[in-house]
Amino acid sequence: MENASIIILFLFVLFTLLGTGVWVGLALMGVAWVGMELFTTRPVGDVMLTTIWSASSSWTLTALPMFIWMGEILYRTRLSEDMFRGLSPWMAPLPGGLVHTNIVGCTVFAAVSGSSAATLTTVGKMSIPELRKRNYPENMVIGTLAGAATLGLMIPPSLTLIVYGVTINESISKLFFAGILPGLILAAMFMAYVAIMSRVSTRWNPDAEPPLTFAQKVANSRFLLPVICLILLVIGSMYLGFATATEAAAFGVIGSLVLAASQGSLNWTTFTESLMGATRTSAMIALILAGAAFLSLSMGFTGLPRGLADLIAQWDLTRFELLIVLLVFYIILGCFLDGISSVVLTMAVVEPMIREAGIDLIWFGIFIVVVVEMAQITPPIGFNLFVLQGMTDHEMSYIAKAAIPMFLIMVLMVFVLIWFPEIATWLPENIRQR
Amino acid sequence: DGHAQKWDMPLAYSGSNFHSVTAAEFGKCVTTGTGGAIEITTHPSGSLFPGAQIKRAIQTGQVNIGERLLSGHQNENALFGFDSVPFLATSFDDADKLWQAAKAPLTELLQSQNLVLLYSVPWPPQGLYFRDEVNSVADMKGVKFRSYNNATSRLAELTGMLPVTIEAAEISQAFATGVADSMVSSGATGYDRKVWESLNYFYEVDAWLPRNYIMVNGDAWNGLDDSQKAVMRGCAELAEYAGTWRSKEYTGFTLAGLAAGGMTVAKASDTLKGELQEIGATMTAEWLEAAGAGGQAIVDAFKAE
Amino acid sequence: MTQIRRALDALYLAAGVMAALCLIAILGLIVLQMLARWTGEVFPGAPEYASYAMAAASFLAFANALNKGSHIRVSIVLNALSPGARRWLDAFCFAVGAAVMWYFVYYGYRFVYWSWKFKDVSQGQDRTLLWQPQSLMLAGAVILAIALTDNLVSLLFRGQNRIRRDTVDDAPSH
Ligand code: NA
Ligand code: NA
């Protein structure tokens, strides 16, 4: 029953600190501290410093501020307007209209960046003001963005898949291939939801886009050229071997600076504003990451996640039951830990269960990614919720509520994966490796 | 006191890795042997501390026990790199001899850092991975070679390859996209990362056999009674034996795996071997310069056997 | 009094600017590393330097981000309260935050001190003495701890915290 008391205590402290309004990163540190002080005999302060130093001084983390900076620069150029001018003639006739740009934008940017925070800030910085201008329902704008940004984790390159692949020794390129189709299907499901809502919802009264002839539509598409060039530059640098996934972010920054300069929107003010904005946004995320790293270490010391996974291992479950139990388990864990931590903390116990049940580990990687994606938008600790709060000034409860449909779509996605496992396994098995 | 002590044991490698399996069995052995007085829980995959932090975490008592590849700490003291001098000890037997020669000085060095050495298990021998066929050092010229420390950079320099810094997390992608074309690593790394998707040749040059070390915090060790220390030592001896055996088994298994993946797995040609031995002599001399008399004593003892 | 005020505000701003320079440094380091690779040169330790700059960029910007309202908090309860009660709850938050950060600073000092004492050196090719980049983290933590305390004092004696959003561009929607 030691586990039960740990859980109750963690929850009590967590909800007290978060609920009263202590800054998220500092609240996580406080919770982690309480957990360690009470349940281990380790020197808590020293452990805290070792962990936070190691989590903060990370080479792979450097891609995050770079992509955020890129978003800040693009936001200050004409690019976002141009992108909308180019896209709107094509998206406007679709049921759901320009809200689809959120999803399409995230899907495309997901192929550029490996993290969902970077996808979210870059796309959101550009789309939120434009969609608000056109009077789209706020909850749809926020919700679709929160949901679609998680595609950054599934569509390659993906930090989550790298961590998973390294943890269980599976081929990272196979995992990358496995993520493509499910990522596109998930995006299509989000778009279908938007289309349906636009027909059912009474609050759906966006401003109409001016009607255009086909020739005008094509002519307007020229505005998309700069964005396409930028995306090709970043993706190309990666796949042609000029840059690693981390380094590609630097191409993004330089590319957008050049773009801004060529549009005449780069001056000292916009440069320093974009830089200071990026500095503060990445500091905000870094503080939460530092707290999350310490909390995840504290959980590791208490042995709680592993104990729960052990408990599941003892039940005698069929393959389907096991997957459903794991789904529930990771959803609950994902409410309180960031997804990657919950995977790393439990994989030692879960991996043998999966192998024993005869479940394909590449397929399970995609299953895990969907579950990790859910963790990004479930309260009280959901990364995309935090980032969106920073961007929009909405309360977290509002954002979390707006994201619930996306959460349910992801749950549906898990069942689609269970029913049609080929959507994850076909591509990696049929791509001829060099 | 009479209460059961819980010892957390951070490991850098995944739970299925043979080092982690060995460590987990060592933990069970200690728990059983001490009648549950010391309960060791392993935390694989760097889930507690990542590899680079583990030594300091043990030293400062953040955990009581842990495993670390000590050659990662060569910057701190060159002696830690004795097991990673290229082409000095190039077989399991040689590596064992070298280990016997280094055991006493290394134990002493660790003792001075508040660390008690329990046991050590070698990785499979390091071989050279290439995208294209290589028969001599001349063939290596200009090849983009993954370097991750001073020794691998120097190896690249001496063979005329271009060292490119690639972090461990990006290895697979770097090979797939051609950021790098070559690396030195054990067959196990290549097998785990499935590098045959990008690379085609593995040469068993058996350059060196790096080792993982299991260490205990000095104060925690002094807190044990004699019978508990004896149990630990006994389990450690068993683990070192079992781990080394697993390493040998795993070498054959992974090389077969690389071949099954479509790679050409071959012994290095005599030309290449000879040239690499020369480079090895140069690098041994350079290491001795850094490691001083302590290093010289190890090499002398190793060569005397 | 006004001099202390001005000094503190200058401190937060200076640290924020330092952090921004660290971001530029990261960009520069990544570009240099790529250039080195393309031209067959070596830039030993570039990833390590970038990672130190990452830590410094984060910690040095913490206080500036706090005062600009960039750090995320759950403010449902705060907003639901009367102004008087809100002030006390806000003070509680700053007190908890300051306590956490001063605790961090105390152990951070020990952490850096031991790195210095042990001559702890980077495991990468840069061979940096780790107390150097770690002190930048510590400096950022101290400045954040000061900023939290500054806000707490301000709340208790002036009735207001010092968080000022100056974001005209993303206008709040409520
Ligand atoms: Na991605
Ligand atoms: Na969550």
mmCIF file with all atom_site columns, C-alpha atoms in Angstrom, chain A residues 198-278:
data_model
loop_
_atom_site.group_PDB
_atom_site.id
_atom_site.type_symbol
_atom_site.label_atom_id
_atom_site.label_alt_id
_atom_site.label_comp_id
_atom_site.label_asym_id
_atom_site.label_entity_id
_atom_site.label_seq_id
_atom_site.pdbx_PDB_ins_code
_atom_site.Cartn_x
_atom_site.Cartn_y
_atom_site.Cartn_z
_atom_site.occupancy
_atom_site.B_iso_or_equiv
_atom_site.pdbx_formal_charge
_atom_site.auth_seq_id
_atom_site.auth_comp_id
_atom_site.auth_asym_id
_atom_site.auth_atom_id
_atom_site.pdbx_PDB_model_num
ATOM 1  C CA . SER A 1 198 ? -18.296 23.279 -39.647 1.00 0.00 ? 198 SER A CA 1
ATOM 2  C CA . ARG A 1 199 ? -21.609 21.773 -40.788 1.00 0.00 ? 199 ARG A CA 1
ATOM 3  C CA . VAL A 1 200 ? -23.040 20.926 -37.358 1.00 0.00 ? 200 VAL A CA 1
ATOM 4  C CA . SER A 1 201 ? -21.897 23.813 -35.184 1.00 0.00 ? 201 SER A CA 1
ATOM 5  C CA . THR A 1 202 ? -24.154 26.842 -34.901 1.00 0.00 ? 202 THR A CA 1
ATOM 6  C CA . ARG A 1 203 ? -21.236 29.025 -33.855 1.00 0.00 ? 203 ARG A CA 1
ATOM 7  C CA . TRP A 1 204 ? -19.503 28.487 -37.171 1.00 0.00 ? 204 TRP A CA 1
ATOM 8  C CA . ASN A 1 205 ? -19.844 31.839 -38.943 1.00 0.00 ? 205 ASN A CA 1
ATOM 9  C CA . PRO A 1 206 ? -16.455 32.822 -40.341 1.00 0.00 ? 206 PRO A CA 1
ATOM 10 C CA . ASP A 1 207 ? -16.106 35.683 -42.808 1.00 0.00 ? 207 ASP A CA 1
ATOM 11 C CA . ALA A 1 208 ? -16.479 34.464 -46.381 1.00 0.00 ? 208 ALA A CA 1
ATOM 12 C CA . GLU A 1 209 ? -13.392 34.538 -48.566 1.00 0.00 ? 209 GLU A CA 1
ATOM 13 C CA . PRO A 1 210 ? -13.771 36.522 -51.795 1.00 0.00 ? 210 PRO A CA 1
ATOM 14 C CA . PRO A 1 211 ? -14.772 34.222 -54.683 1.00 0.00 ? 211 PRO A CA 1
ATOM 15 C CA . LEU A 1 212 ? -12.002 33.644 -57.201 1.00 0.00 ? 212 LEU A CA 1
ATOM 16 C CA . THR A 1 213 ? -11.786 32.107 -60.662 1.00 0.00 ? 213 THR A CA 1
ATOM 17 C CA . PHE A 1 214 ? -9.533  29.113 -61.149 1.00 0.00 ? 214 PHE A CA 1
ATOM 18 C CA . ALA A 1 215 ? -6.932  31.253 -62.890 1.00 0.00 ? 215 ALA A CA 1
ATOM 19 C CA . GLN A 1 216 ? -6.916  33.694 -59.978 1.00 0.00 ? 216 GLN A CA 1
ATOM 20 C CA . LYS A 1 217 ? -6.508  30.806 -57.561 1.00 0.00 ? 217 LYS A CA 1
ATOM 21 C CA . VAL A 1 218 ? -3.497  29.555 -59.459 1.00 0.00 ? 218 VAL A CA 1
ATOM 22 C CA . ALA A 1 219 ? -2.085  33.064 -59.653 1.00 0.00 ? 219 ALA A CA 1
ATOM 23 C CA . ASN A 1 220 ? -2.514  33.516 -55.902 1.00 0.00 ? 220 ASN A CA 1
ATOM 24 C CA . SER A 1 221 ? -0.579  30.315 -55.312 1.00 0.00 ? 221 SER A CA 1
ATOM 25 C CA . ARG A 1 222 ? 2.616   32.184 -56.157 1.00 0.00 ? 222 ARG A CA 1
ATOM 26 C CA . PHE A 1 223 ? 2.423   33.583 -52.618 1.00 0.00 ? 223 PHE A CA 1
ATOM 27 C CA . LEU A 1 224 ? 3.132   30.069 -51.365 1.00 0.00 ? 224 LEU A CA 1
ATOM 28 C CA . LEU A 1 225 ? 6.486   29.977 -53.128 1.00 0.00 ? 225 LEU A CA 1
ATOM 29 C CA . PRO A 1 226 ? 8.593   31.472 -50.289 1.00 0.00 ? 226 PRO A CA 1
ATOM 30 C CA . VAL A 1 227 ? 7.170   29.053 -47.706 1.00 0.00 ? 227 VAL A CA 1
ATOM 31 C CA . ILE A 1 228 ? 7.686   26.106 -50.009 1.00 0.00 ? 228 ILE A CA 1
ATOM 32 C CA . CYS A 1 229 ? 11.292  27.176 -50.621 1.00 0.00 ? 229 CYS A CA 1
ATOM 33 C CA . LEU A 1 230 ? 11.929  27.505 -46.899 1.00 0.00 ? 230 LEU A CA 1
ATOM 34 C CA . ILE A 1 231 ? 10.476  24.087 -46.139 1.00 0.00 ? 231 ILE A CA 1
ATOM 35 C CA . LEU A 1 232 ? 12.387  22.489 -49.006 1.00 0.00 ? 232 LEU A CA 1
ATOM 36 C CA . LEU A 1 233 ? 15.561  24.119 -47.704 1.00 0.00 ? 233 LEU A CA 1
ATOM 37 C CA . VAL A 1 234 ? 15.149  22.652 -44.211 1.00 0.00 ? 234 VAL A CA 1
ATOM 38 C CA . ILE A 1 235 ? 13.957  19.202 -45.294 1.00 0.00 ? 235 ILE A CA 1
ATOM 39 C CA . GLY A 1 236 ? 16.482  19.096 -48.125 1.00 0.00 ? 236 GLY A CA 1
ATOM 40 C CA . SER A 1 237 ? 19.405  19.943 -45.830 1.00 0.00 ? 237 SER A CA 1
ATOM 41 C CA . MET A 1 238 ? 18.445  16.917 -43.749 1.00 0.00 ? 238 MET A CA 1
ATOM 42 C CA . TYR A 1 239 ? 17.806  14.356 -46.449 1.00 0.00 ? 239 TYR A CA 1
ATOM 43 C CA . LEU A 1 240 ? 20.717  15.369 -48.655 1.00 0.00 ? 240 LEU A CA 1
ATOM 44 C CA . GLY A 1 241 ? 23.120  14.871 -45.778 1.00 0.00 ? 241 GLY A CA 1
ATOM 45 C CA . PHE A 1 242 ? 24.157  18.509 -45.263 1.00 0.00 ? 242 PHE A CA 1
ATOM 46 C CA . ALA A 1 243 ? 22.772  18.645 -41.753 1.00 0.00 ? 243 ALA A CA 1
ATOM 47 C CA . THR A 1 244 ? 21.622  16.380 -38.974 1.00 0.00 ? 244 THR A CA 1
ATOM 48 C CA . ALA A 1 245 ? 18.066  16.727 -37.692 1.00 0.00 ? 245 ALA A CA 1
ATOM 49 C CA . THR A 1 246 ? 19.281  19.047 -34.932 1.00 0.00 ? 246 THR A CA 1
ATOM 50 C CA . GLU A 1 247 ? 21.336  21.185 -37.269 1.00 0.00 ? 247 GLU A CA 1
ATOM 51 C CA . ALA A 1 248 ? 18.518  21.563 -39.796 1.00 0.00 ? 248 ALA A CA 1
ATOM 52 C CA . ALA A 1 249 ? 16.889  23.996 -37.373 1.00 0.00 ? 249 ALA A CA 1
ATOM 53 C CA . ALA A 1 250 ? 19.757  26.429 -38.024 1.00 0.00 ? 250 ALA A CA 1
ATOM 54 C CA . PHE A 1 251 ? 18.906  26.323 -41.734 1.00 0.00 ? 251 PHE A CA 1
ATOM 55 C CA . GLY A 1 252 ? 15.373  27.288 -40.740 1.00 0.00 ? 252 GLY A CA 1
ATOM 56 C CA . VAL A 1 253 ? 16.555  30.377 -38.854 1.00 0.00 ? 253 VAL A CA 1
ATOM 57 C CA . ILE A 1 254 ? 18.934  31.545 -41.558 1.00 0.00 ? 254 ILE A CA 1
ATOM 58 C CA . GLY A 1 255 ? 16.396  30.817 -44.277 1.00 0.00 ? 255 GLY A CA 1
ATOM 59 C CA . SER A 1 256 ? 13.706  32.836 -42.555 1.00 0.00 ? 256 SER A CA 1
ATOM 60 C CA . LEU A 1 257 ? 16.120  35.720 -41.896 1.00 0.00 ? 257 LEU A CA 1
ATOM 61 C CA . VAL A 1 258 ? 16.952  35.792 -45.601 1.00 0.00 ? 258 VAL A CA 1
ATOM 62 C CA . LEU A 1 259 ? 13.261  35.599 -46.463 1.00 0.00 ? 259 LEU A CA 1
ATOM 63 C CA . ALA A 1 260 ? 12.440  38.449 -44.082 1.00 0.00 ? 260 ALA A CA 1
ATOM 64 C CA . ALA A 1 261 ? 15.258  40.539 -45.532 1.00 0.00 ? 261 ALA A CA 1
ATOM 65 C CA . SER A 1 262 ? 14.110  39.896 -49.099 1.00 0.00 ? 262 SER A CA 1
ATOM 66 C CA . GLN A 1 263 ? 10.611  41.059 -48.165 1.00 0.00 ? 263 GLN A CA 1
ATOM 67 C CA . GLY A 1 264 ? 12.009  44.177 -46.547 1.00 0.00 ? 264 GLY A CA 1
ATOM 68 C CA . SER A 1 265 ? 10.554  43.275 -43.169 1.00 0.00 ? 265 SER A CA 1
ATOM 69 C CA . LEU A 1 266 ? 13.903  42.705 -41.484 1.00 0.00 ? 266 LEU A CA 1
ATOM 70 C CA . ASN A 1 267 ? 15.179  45.655 -39.473 1.00 0.00 ? 267 ASN A CA 1
ATOM 71 C CA . TRP A 1 268 ? 16.814  46.132 -36.088 1.00 0.00 ? 268 TRP A CA 1
ATOM 72 C CA . THR A 1 269 ? 13.469  46.276 -34.274 1.00 0.00 ? 269 THR A CA 1
ATOM 73 C CA . THR A 1 270 ? 11.979  43.129 -35.803 1.00 0.00 ? 270 THR A CA 1
ATOM 74 C CA . PHE A 1 271 ? 15.294  41.300 -35.374 1.00 0.00 ? 271 PHE A CA 1
ATOM 75 C CA . THR A 1 272 ? 15.643  42.097 -31.671 1.00 0.00 ? 272 THR A CA 1
ATOM 76 C CA . GLU A 1 273 ? 11.937  41.552 -31.034 1.00 0.00 ? 273 GLU A CA 1
ATOM 77 C CA . SER A 1 274 ? 12.029  38.137 -32.656 1.00 0.00 ? 274 SER A CA 1
ATOM 78 C CA . LEU A 1 275 ? 15.217  37.250 -30.778 1.00 0.00 ? 275 LEU A CA 1
ATOM 79 C CA . MET A 1 276 ? 13.952  38.373 -27.374 1.00 0.00 ? 276 MET A CA 1
ATOM 80 C CA . GLY A 1 277 ? 10.597  36.700 -28.014 1.00 0.00 ? 277 GLY A CA 1
ATOM 81 C CA . ALA A 1 278 ? 12.325  33.436 -28.875 1.00 0.00 ? 278 ALA A CA 1
#
